[in-house]
Amino acid sequence: MLAVDMDDFFTDVFKFFQHTTARREDVLEIRINLDNGEDDLFFKRHVNARWLSTVPVAKRILQHWPSLREYIVNFLTKDKSQASKKTVETERFKRMFHILRNSNYRKNKAQIELIIFLGDLNRIFMKITIITPAKKGDLSGNRATANRWSTVLK
């Protein structure tokens, strides 16, 4: 069992930046400096009931992990503005900080990588359609299934 509920973390990250232009601009500036690129793609929305959204959301968070971590752990906690002081008191911020802080970040990043790996592995099985023989003794369906396997596993 995972030590942290990553579904909640994925939702928290999206909602934390969803309606706040100032946060988006701040993290984008950090992203440009840390990630050596000007990638303006922001975090994707995760819906707990739609498990297929998990892997794309996790990949986007992992793609911007350094800038997200820098923004949450260092930038906001050291900023003296009133808005930042209010932000660090919210439950959402505290949950994200707990996942991204120094003592936890490697373990939690590995959990996200595991989620991506398992999701990509599952994608292989989602592509396979099992074909049943039309008539008893007809093996053409089995050949088609074998061909699909060989195509997917290449």
Short mmCIF file of C-alpha atoms in Angstrom, two decimals:
data_model
loop_
_atom_site.label_atom_id
_atom_site.label_comp_id
_atom_site.label_asym_id
_atom_site.label_seq_id
_atom_site.Cartn_x
_atom_site.Cartn_y
_atom_site.Cartn_z
CA MET A 1 0.00 0.00 0.00
CA LEU A 2 1.24 3.48 -0.85
CA ALA A 3 2.15 5.68 2.11
CA VAL A 4 0.48 8.73 0.54
CA ASP A 5 -2.79 9.00 -1.36
CA MET A 6 -1.53 10.08 -4.77
CA ASP A 7 -5.09 10.62 -6.07
CA ASP A 8 -5.47 13.42 -3.55
CA PHE A 9 -2.03 14.81 -4.40
CA PHE A 10 -2.82 14.88 -8.14
CA THR A 11 -6.10 16.69 -7.44
CA ASP A 12 -4.43 19.11 -5.03
CA VAL A 13 -1.76 20.11 -7.55
CA PHE A 14 -4.32 20.87 -10.25
CA LYS A 15 -6.64 22.82 -7.95
CA PHE A 16 -3.80 24.73 -6.34
CA PHE A 17 -2.94 26.36 -9.67
CA GLN A 18 -6.36 26.24 -11.36
CA HIS A 19 -7.70 29.75 -10.74
CA THR A 20 -4.60 31.58 -9.56
CA THR A 21 -2.76 33.47 -12.28
CA ALA A 22 -0.10 34.72 -9.87
CA ARG A 23 0.82 31.18 -8.83
CA ARG A 24 0.92 30.06 -12.45
CA GLU A 25 3.23 32.93 -13.38
CA ASP A 26 5.51 32.30 -10.39
CA VAL A 27 5.85 28.58 -11.06
CA LEU A 28 6.33 29.23 -14.79
CA GLU A 29 9.23 31.57 -14.00
CA ILE A 30 10.78 28.93 -11.75
CA ARG A 31 10.16 26.30 -14.44
CA ILE A 32 11.99 28.39 -17.04
CA ASN A 33 14.99 28.75 -14.71
CA LEU A 34 15.12 25.15 -13.45
CA ASP A 35 13.93 23.06 -16.35
CA ASN A 36 15.87 25.01 -18.97
CA GLY A 37 12.84 25.48 -21.12
CA GLU A 38 9.73 27.54 -21.57
CA ASP A 39 7.06 24.90 -21.26
CA ASP A 40 3.73 26.53 -20.50
CA LEU A 41 1.81 23.26 -20.23
CA PHE A 42 0.20 23.21 -16.83
CA PHE A 43 -0.99 20.40 -14.67
CA LYS A 44 -3.81 18.24 -15.93
CA ARG A 45 -7.04 17.67 -14.09
CA HIS A 46 -7.29 14.34 -12.31
CA VAL A 47 -10.67 12.74 -11.73
CA ASN A 48 -10.60 9.96 -9.13
CA ALA A 49 -13.42 8.05 -10.81
CA ARG A 50 -11.60 8.04 -14.16
CA TRP A 51 -8.54 5.91 -13.59
CA LEU A 52 -7.41 6.38 -17.18
CA SER A 53 -6.57 10.01 -16.38
CA THR A 54 -4.05 8.97 -13.74
CA VAL A 55 -1.05 8.26 -15.98
CA PRO A 56 -1.18 11.50 -18.06
CA VAL A 57 -1.61 13.52 -14.85
CA ALA A 58 1.27 11.70 -13.16
CA LYS A 59 3.52 12.17 -16.20
CA ARG A 60 2.84 15.92 -16.28
CA ILE A 61 3.56 16.27 -12.56
CA LEU A 62 6.76 14.27 -12.90
CA GLN A 63 7.75 16.35 -15.94
CA HIS A 64 7.58 19.49 -13.80
CA TRP A 65 8.62 17.91 -10.50
CA PRO A 66 11.70 20.17 -9.93
CA SER A 67 9.78 23.42 -10.45
CA LEU A 68 6.76 22.23 -8.45
CA ARG A 69 8.98 21.20 -5.58
CA GLU A 70 10.97 24.43 -5.69
CA TYR A 71 7.78 26.50 -5.70
CA ILE A 72 6.04 24.67 -2.86
CA VAL A 73 8.99 23.85 -0.58
CA ASN A 74 11.20 26.90 -1.05
CA PHE A 75 9.45 29.81 -2.78
CA LEU A 76 6.14 29.95 -0.91
CA THR A 77 7.55 29.10 2.51
CA LYS A 78 10.16 31.87 2.28
CA ASP A 79 7.97 34.52 0.66
CA LYS A 80 6.91 37.16 3.20
CA SER A 81 3.82 38.44 1.38
CA GLN A 82 0.43 38.21 3.06
CA ALA A 83 -0.94 36.01 0.26
CA SER A 84 1.87 33.49 0.71
CA LYS A 85 1.38 33.45 4.47
CA LYS A 86 -2.30 32.60 3.98
CA THR A 87 -1.47 30.01 1.35
CA VAL A 88 0.93 28.05 3.55
CA GLU A 89 -1.78 27.73 6.19
CA THR A 90 -4.22 25.88 3.90
CA GLU A 91 -4.74 22.13 4.16
CA ARG A 92 -4.08 21.66 0.44
CA PHE A 93 -0.67 23.35 0.74
CA LYS A 94 0.22 21.29 3.81
CA ARG A 95 -0.60 18.02 2.01
CA MET A 96 1.51 19.01 -1.01
CA PHE A 97 4.35 20.24 1.20
CA HIS A 98 4.35 16.92 3.07
CA ILE A 99 4.81 15.02 -0.21
CA LEU A 100 7.42 17.37 -1.69
CA ARG A 101 9.57 18.16 1.36
CA ASN A 102 13.14 16.92 1.62
CA SER A 103 12.53 13.90 3.82
CA ASN A 104 9.77 12.50 1.58
CA TYR A 105 10.28 13.66 -1.97
CA ARG A 106 12.42 10.78 -3.31
CA LYS A 107 10.08 8.12 -1.95
CA ASN A 108 6.99 9.92 -3.24
CA LYS A 109 8.56 10.60 -6.63
CA ALA A 110 9.31 6.87 -6.87
CA GLN A 111 5.64 6.15 -6.10
CA ILE A 112 4.57 8.40 -8.98
CA GLU A 113 7.07 6.65 -11.25
CA LEU A 114 5.58 3.31 -10.17
CA ILE A 115 2.06 4.54 -10.97
CA ILE A 116 3.24 5.55 -14.45
CA PHE A 117 4.99 2.22 -14.99
CA LEU A 118 1.95 0.19 -13.93
CA GLY A 119 -0.37 2.37 -15.98
CA ASP A 120 1.76 1.97 -19.09
CA LEU A 121 1.95 -1.77 -18.48
CA ASN A 122 -1.82 -1.91 -18.16
CA ARG A 123 -2.16 -0.03 -21.46
CA ILE A 124 -0.75 -3.05 -23.26
CA PHE A 125 -3.56 -5.21 -21.95
CA MET A 126 -6.18 -2.57 -22.78
CA LYS A 127 -5.25 -2.83 -26.48
CA ILE A 128 -5.85 -6.56 -26.69
CA THR A 129 -9.28 -7.77 -27.75
CA ILE A 130 -9.94 -11.39 -27.09
CA ILE A 131 -11.54 -13.03 -30.10
CA THR A 132 -13.51 -16.17 -29.44
CA PRO A 133 -13.91 -18.80 -32.14
CA ALA A 134 -17.13 -18.50 -34.16
CA LYS A 135 -17.63 -22.27 -34.20
CA LYS A 136 -16.45 -25.02 -31.97
CA GLY A 137 -13.07 -26.18 -33.21
CA ASP A 138 -12.45 -23.02 -35.29
CA LEU A 139 -8.96 -21.76 -34.37
CA SER A 140 -8.90 -18.69 -36.63
CA GLY A 141 -9.90 -16.51 -33.67
CA ASN A 142 -6.97 -17.83 -31.67
CA ARG A 143 -4.57 -17.01 -34.51
CA ALA A 144 -5.97 -13.48 -34.67
CA THR A 145 -5.47 -13.11 -30.92
CA ALA A 146 -1.89 -14.37 -31.21
CA ASN A 147 -1.23 -11.89 -34.01
CA ARG A 148 -2.58 -9.04 -31.87
CA TRP A 149 -0.30 -10.09 -29.01
CA SER A 150 2.74 -10.08 -31.25
CA THR A 151 1.80 -6.63 -32.61
CA VAL A 152 1.21 -5.09 -29.18
CA LEU A 153 4.33 -6.55 -27.60
CA LYS A 154 6.72 -5.32 -30.33
#
